[in-house]
Short mmCIF file of C-alpha atoms in Angstrom, two decimals:
data_model
loop_
_atom_site.label_atom_id
_atom_site.label_comp_id
_atom_site.label_asym_id
_atom_site.label_seq_id
_atom_site.Cartn_x
_atom_site.Cartn_y
_atom_site.Cartn_z
CA MET A 19 195.62 126.36 -3.95
CA THR A 20 193.22 124.15 -2.55
CA LEU A 21 189.63 125.30 -2.82
CA PRO A 22 187.45 124.54 1.15
CA LEU A 23 184.57 122.48 0.49
CA PRO A 24 183.20 121.75 3.60
CA TYR A 25 179.85 122.92 3.07
CA LEU A 26 179.21 120.22 0.36
CA PRO A 27 178.49 116.45 1.15
CA ALA A 28 181.79 114.49 -0.01
CA PRO A 29 180.67 112.16 -3.42
CA SER A 30 181.14 108.77 -3.24
CA THR A 31 183.34 107.13 -5.54
CA ALA A 32 180.69 105.85 -7.50
CA VAL A 33 179.36 109.23 -8.00
CA LEU A 34 182.52 110.11 -9.04
CA LEU A 35 183.45 107.51 -11.73
CA TRP A 36 179.99 107.69 -13.19
CA PRO A 37 181.03 109.54 -16.11
CA LEU A 38 183.32 106.76 -17.16
CA GLY A 39 180.76 104.27 -16.96
CA ALA A 40 178.56 106.22 -19.38
CA LEU A 41 181.19 107.06 -21.99
CA PRO A 42 182.07 104.53 -24.74
CA HIS A 43 184.86 102.49 -23.21
CA PRO A 44 187.26 102.96 -25.67
CA LEU A 45 186.98 107.04 -24.95
CA ALA A 46 186.96 106.19 -21.36
CA GLU A 47 190.54 104.27 -21.38
CA ALA A 48 191.65 106.69 -23.51
CA LEU A 49 190.69 108.97 -21.14
CA VAL A 50 192.18 107.66 -17.76
CA ALA A 51 195.51 106.45 -20.45
CA ARG A 52 195.85 110.17 -20.38
CA ALA A 53 195.44 111.33 -16.99
CA THR A 54 197.49 108.47 -15.95
CA GLN A 55 200.21 109.36 -17.90
CA GLN A 56 200.40 112.74 -16.30
CA LEU A 57 200.39 111.34 -13.12
CA LEU A 58 203.16 108.76 -13.70
CA SER A 59 205.00 110.82 -15.90
CA GLU A 60 208.27 110.56 -13.62
CA ALA A 61 208.11 107.29 -13.54
CA LEU A 62 207.49 106.99 -17.15
CA GLU A 63 211.04 109.35 -17.58
CA ASP A 64 213.23 107.25 -15.55
CA GLY A 65 212.31 103.90 -16.82
CA SER A 66 210.34 102.47 -13.90
CA LEU A 67 207.62 101.19 -15.95
CA GLU A 68 210.00 99.73 -19.31
CA LEU A 69 208.61 96.16 -17.94
CA LEU A 70 205.17 96.92 -18.97
CA GLU A 71 206.48 98.23 -22.55
CA GLY A 72 204.44 95.79 -25.14
CA ARG A 73 202.54 94.00 -22.16
CA ILE A 74 199.16 94.65 -20.91
CA LEU A 75 198.08 95.95 -17.34
CA ALA A 76 194.23 95.33 -16.39
CA VAL A 77 192.92 97.58 -13.84
CA THR A 78 189.62 96.20 -12.27
CA VAL A 79 188.15 98.40 -10.07
CA SER A 80 184.92 97.12 -8.07
CA GLU A 81 182.49 99.16 -6.43
CA PRO A 82 181.21 100.49 -9.21
CA THR A 83 182.95 97.82 -11.80
CA LEU A 84 184.72 99.06 -14.05
CA ARG A 85 187.80 97.32 -16.03
CA MET A 86 190.51 99.13 -18.23
CA ARG A 87 193.56 97.92 -19.59
CA PHE A 88 196.57 99.66 -20.77
CA THR A 89 200.11 99.14 -22.12
CA LEU A 90 203.17 100.96 -23.06
CA ASP A 91 204.41 101.61 -26.34
CA ARG A 92 207.49 103.65 -26.43
CA GLY A 93 207.20 105.48 -23.48
CA ARG A 94 203.86 106.24 -23.95
CA LEU A 95 200.62 104.98 -21.65
CA HIS A 96 197.98 103.91 -24.03
CA SER A 97 194.49 101.78 -23.90
CA ALA A 98 195.38 98.52 -24.69
CA GLY A 99 193.40 96.17 -27.53
CA ALA A 100 192.46 92.55 -26.94
CA GLY A 101 194.18 89.70 -25.65
CA PRO A 102 194.78 88.69 -22.17
CA ALA A 103 196.25 90.60 -19.66
CA ASP A 104 200.18 89.99 -18.24
CA VAL A 105 199.05 91.62 -15.20
CA THR A 106 195.52 92.70 -13.26
CA VAL A 107 195.62 95.13 -10.44
CA THR A 108 191.98 94.94 -8.93
CA ALA A 109 190.51 97.35 -5.62
CA SER A 110 187.87 99.09 -4.94
CA ALA A 111 186.87 102.74 -6.00
CA ASP A 112 187.28 103.58 -2.60
CA ASP A 113 190.96 102.14 -1.90
CA LEU A 114 192.04 103.46 -5.31
CA LEU A 115 190.74 107.27 -4.52
CA LEU A 116 192.51 106.77 -0.60
CA LEU A 117 195.52 105.72 -3.11
CA VAL A 118 195.38 108.50 -5.17
CA ALA A 119 194.73 111.02 -2.38
CA ARG A 120 197.58 109.49 -0.48
CA ARG A 121 195.66 108.37 2.48
CA THR A 122 197.03 105.08 2.37
CA ASP A 123 199.66 103.23 0.65
CA PRO A 124 200.11 100.25 -1.69
CA ASP A 125 201.63 97.80 0.62
CA THR A 126 199.28 98.47 3.58
CA LEU A 127 196.38 97.79 0.59
CA PHE A 128 198.34 94.41 -0.78
CA PHE A 129 198.94 93.26 3.09
CA HIS A 130 195.03 93.59 3.88
CA ARG A 131 194.39 91.91 0.72
CA ARG A 132 192.29 94.76 -0.48
CA LEU A 133 195.12 95.43 -3.43
CA ARG A 134 195.06 92.09 -5.33
CA LEU A 135 197.70 91.47 -8.04
CA SER A 136 197.06 88.27 -10.20
CA GLY A 137 199.50 87.16 -13.39
CA ASP A 138 202.87 88.19 -13.75
CA THR A 139 203.75 88.51 -10.44
CA GLU A 140 207.23 91.31 -11.08
CA LEU A 141 205.29 93.04 -13.34
CA GLY A 142 202.44 93.27 -10.82
CA LEU A 143 205.15 94.50 -8.01
CA ALA A 144 206.42 96.92 -9.80
CA VAL A 145 203.35 98.34 -10.85
CA LYS A 146 202.21 98.34 -7.56
CA ASN A 147 205.69 100.18 -6.20
CA VAL A 148 204.76 102.91 -8.88
CA LEU A 149 201.64 103.42 -7.68
CA ASP A 150 203.25 105.00 -4.53
CA THR A 151 205.19 107.56 -6.53
CA ILE A 152 202.24 109.29 -7.72
CA ASP A 153 202.72 113.00 -7.61
CA LEU A 154 199.79 114.69 -6.47
CA THR A 155 201.11 118.33 -7.62
CA ARG A 156 200.43 117.07 -11.26
CA ILE A 157 196.76 117.05 -10.51
CA PRO A 158 194.64 120.43 -11.30
CA ALA A 159 194.28 122.41 -8.33
CA PRO A 160 190.07 121.81 -8.29
CA LEU A 161 190.50 117.80 -9.21
CA GLN A 162 193.11 117.54 -6.47
CA ALA A 163 190.41 119.49 -3.89
CA LEU A 164 187.98 116.98 -5.25
CA VAL A 165 189.93 114.10 -4.78
CA ASP A 166 190.57 115.24 -1.27
CA HIS A 167 187.18 116.35 -0.41
CA ALA A 168 185.88 112.79 -1.90
CA ALA A 169 188.75 110.83 0.31
CA ASP A 170 187.28 112.61 3.48
CA GLY A 171 184.07 111.28 2.68
CA VAL A 172 185.15 107.86 2.44
CA GLU A 173 187.08 107.98 5.70
CA ARG A 174 184.65 109.21 7.13
CA ARG A 175 181.95 106.48 6.11
CA ARG A 176 184.33 103.96 6.94
CA ALA A 177 184.56 105.21 10.42
CA GLN A 178 181.09 105.26 10.97
CA SER A 179 180.51 101.83 9.64
CA VAL A 180 183.48 100.76 12.49
CA SER A 181 181.68 102.61 15.14
CA THR A 182 178.18 101.77 14.72
CA PRO A 183 176.88 98.82 16.17
CA ALA A 184 175.40 95.87 13.92
CA LEU A 185 171.25 95.75 14.54
CA PRO A 186 170.25 92.63 15.88
CA ARG A 187 168.25 90.30 13.63
#
């Protein structure tokens, strides 16, 4: 069941991510790894992410800036320790939110250079393709409603910024 939230202003992605930035980094990474484990459970079960086994994936979120590192160990996603990342995925928080809410796809973001991959290209493309398989039914309904509402806000802000002419200087 999706809860209607039309009477509340849509929160910015910076507001949604603020709690992660306020937590100690290892705890924030562990929480994100656990949530991502649930979202990607089908891809983990069918072996789509085997390439990540023992390797490090860094996810860099801009606006606000967060950097998290993950690895796959015996089919489980964990926060990664020190060491260089094998592949880094970088995108804005707004774009990642739209991706999770299924308002855009990774290929569109990638070809518009709003989803960037660096490092091991094969691993990066495998991760990009798995992002398209996220199963939203695994997100609890209240959280799914919040994600949808926030994605509506991102789309509204972007539409307003495109339709509003720049002020003369």
